[in-house]
C-alpha angles and dihedrals in degrees: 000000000000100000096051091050080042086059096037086060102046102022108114093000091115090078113064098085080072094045089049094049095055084052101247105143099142100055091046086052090049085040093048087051097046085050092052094046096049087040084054094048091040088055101046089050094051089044085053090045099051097040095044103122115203096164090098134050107195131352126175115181096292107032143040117195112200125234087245092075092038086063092042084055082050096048094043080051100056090050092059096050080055094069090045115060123096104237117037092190087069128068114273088226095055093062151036143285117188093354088298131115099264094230100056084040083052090051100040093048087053089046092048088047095048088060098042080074098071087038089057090043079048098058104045082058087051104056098032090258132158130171107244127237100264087039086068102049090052093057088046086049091037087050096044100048090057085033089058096050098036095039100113101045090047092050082044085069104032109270123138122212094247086053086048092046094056093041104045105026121007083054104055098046086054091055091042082059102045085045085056097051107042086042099032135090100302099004119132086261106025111171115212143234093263102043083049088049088050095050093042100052090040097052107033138051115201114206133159129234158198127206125206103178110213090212131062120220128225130220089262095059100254118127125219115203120244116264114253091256090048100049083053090055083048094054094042090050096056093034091052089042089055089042086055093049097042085053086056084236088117137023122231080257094044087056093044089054085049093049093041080066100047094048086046085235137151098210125091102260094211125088142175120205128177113220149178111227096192080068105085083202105054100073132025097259096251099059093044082057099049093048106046081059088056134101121211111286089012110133125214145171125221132173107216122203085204102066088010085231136138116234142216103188129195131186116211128184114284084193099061094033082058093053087047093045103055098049082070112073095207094056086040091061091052098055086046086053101045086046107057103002089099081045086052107048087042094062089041089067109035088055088048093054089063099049108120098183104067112100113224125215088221088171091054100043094046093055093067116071126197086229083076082067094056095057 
């Protein structure tokens, strides 16, 4: 920096003792106040130059977030434009989300995220919070795991694994816990057994299964569909298997330990899942179908083109699994969760986007633009 102040000063000096000589002295004078004034606006534009710091993208009196998190927000938010555009075909930057320009609704959303860090730091001050011990080894353990496999793309764009850690883990251990505590027992808006009941038996529909695969898979990992004659014995196993349990000759356990020996598996061939059948992608369609038809304890079979499977479904009673459900504190959690997270997140930006004492890097941010993320 000092040399170039060093060749602003002297360079073309040598000259106004021909300037003075031709008598001239009014035009030196104008020329000597134009050359301060460019020196002084060279100058201020080098000292801004060198002290710009973009090492941060946000700080208030207690905390600091890298840049590093702030690109992960952009990058998260990118992905969720992603999913939605209307037409997935295009480029997401060429159109909109939310009737806005995707770009400025990708760069909003990582601002809004990127303050939602000093409202969450807020908050477990607020209510007296701290992340335990082993709390904090699962979010180490949680950031890691996706750190190990996605190394490689996130140093690609600039963020370190300690930016990737706050942003992806650490936050969200520390929401999880302020979630718990506003909706949970005790909490300023705690939501009860039965409205948790309610929402449970109204959402979701339990049901048992089991799973015959029309393909068989190879040690490499490829999958070979089943032969026509073979897809028949498929169907005839499961269907004989329901015949047998509708006639009350073989329980639902009695008929996995039948089909573990069929597959040649080790696994137990009889599962239970929870789903919401309003979501397209919680069940293959077929199943969805069949069991929106059933009544509690009604068994039926169903061939899906999605997992190229044969089915046994069995309906059990949402109302009995609930019960059952809340009396754990772990399931509980995550019906309290599926019920007001979205509530939740909701509220969390929408108060960080009115915080007015958080100081943005604005140099930094804007140096960092969603089209990195098309290449």
């Amino acid at each position: 920096m000092d040399r170039r102040r060093e060749t602003v000063y002297n360079g073309g000096m040598g000259k106004s003792s021909v300037f003075c000589r031709i008598g001239v002295w009014k035009t030196m004078k104008s020329w000597k106040r134009a050359a301060a004034a460019a020196l002084a606006a060279l100058i201020a534009a080098l000292s801004a130059g060198c002290s710009a710091d973009k090492s941060w993208a946000a700080k208030d009196g207690s905390l600091t977030v890298p840049i590093g998190a702030y690109i992960y927000n952009l990058y998260y938010a990118y992905s969720q434009a992603q999913s939605k555009v209307s037409d997935t075909s295009k480029a997401v930057l060429d159109q909109k989300v939310e009737n806005k320009d995707a770009a400025a609704w990708i760069r909003e959303k990582a601002v809004t995220y990127t303050k939602s860090f000093f409202l969450v730091d807020r908050k477990m001050k607020e209510l007296k919070l701290s992340l335990t011990a082993d709390e904090k080894q699962q979010a180490e353990q949680a950031g890691n795991s996706v750190w190990n496999t996605y190394s490689s793309t996130f140093e690609k764009y600039g963020i370190a694994q300690s930016s990737f850690q706050l942003a992806y883990a650490d936050n969200a251990y520390k929401e999880s816990k302020i979630f718990e505590a506003v909706y949970g027992k005790g909490g300023a808006k705690e939501v009860s057994d039965a409205d948790l009941k309610s929402f449970y038996t109204k959402t979701y529909t339990s049901f048992s299964y089991l799973r015959y695969p029309l393909y068989t898979t190879g040690t490499d990992g490829s999958t070979k569909a089943l032969s026509d004659a073979d897809k028949k014995k498929a169907k005839a196993v499961l269907d004989g298997y329901a015949s047998q349990m509708k006639a009350g000759k073989m329980t639902a356990q009695q008929a996995a330990d039948e089909l573990k020996k069929v597959l040649k598996s080790d696994a137990d061939q009889l599962s239970t899942a929870a789903v919401n059948l309003s979501d397209s992608t919680s069940a293959p369609q077929a199943v969805s179908k069949a069991l929106q038809s059933m009544k509690t304890g009604e068994i039926k079979t169903a061939e899906t083109t999605e997992d190229a499977s044969y089915y046994l479904l069995i309906k059990n009673d949402i109302q009995k699994e609930a019960g059952e459900k809340l009396k754990d504190d772990s399931s509980r959690r995550q019906i309290l969760s599926d019920y007001k997270w979205t509530e939740f997140t909701a509220d969390l930006e929408k108060q960080a986007d009115a915080l007015t004492d958080v100081t943005l890097n604005n140099d930094a941010i804007n140096s960092y633009n969603p089209s990195m993320f098309a290449a």
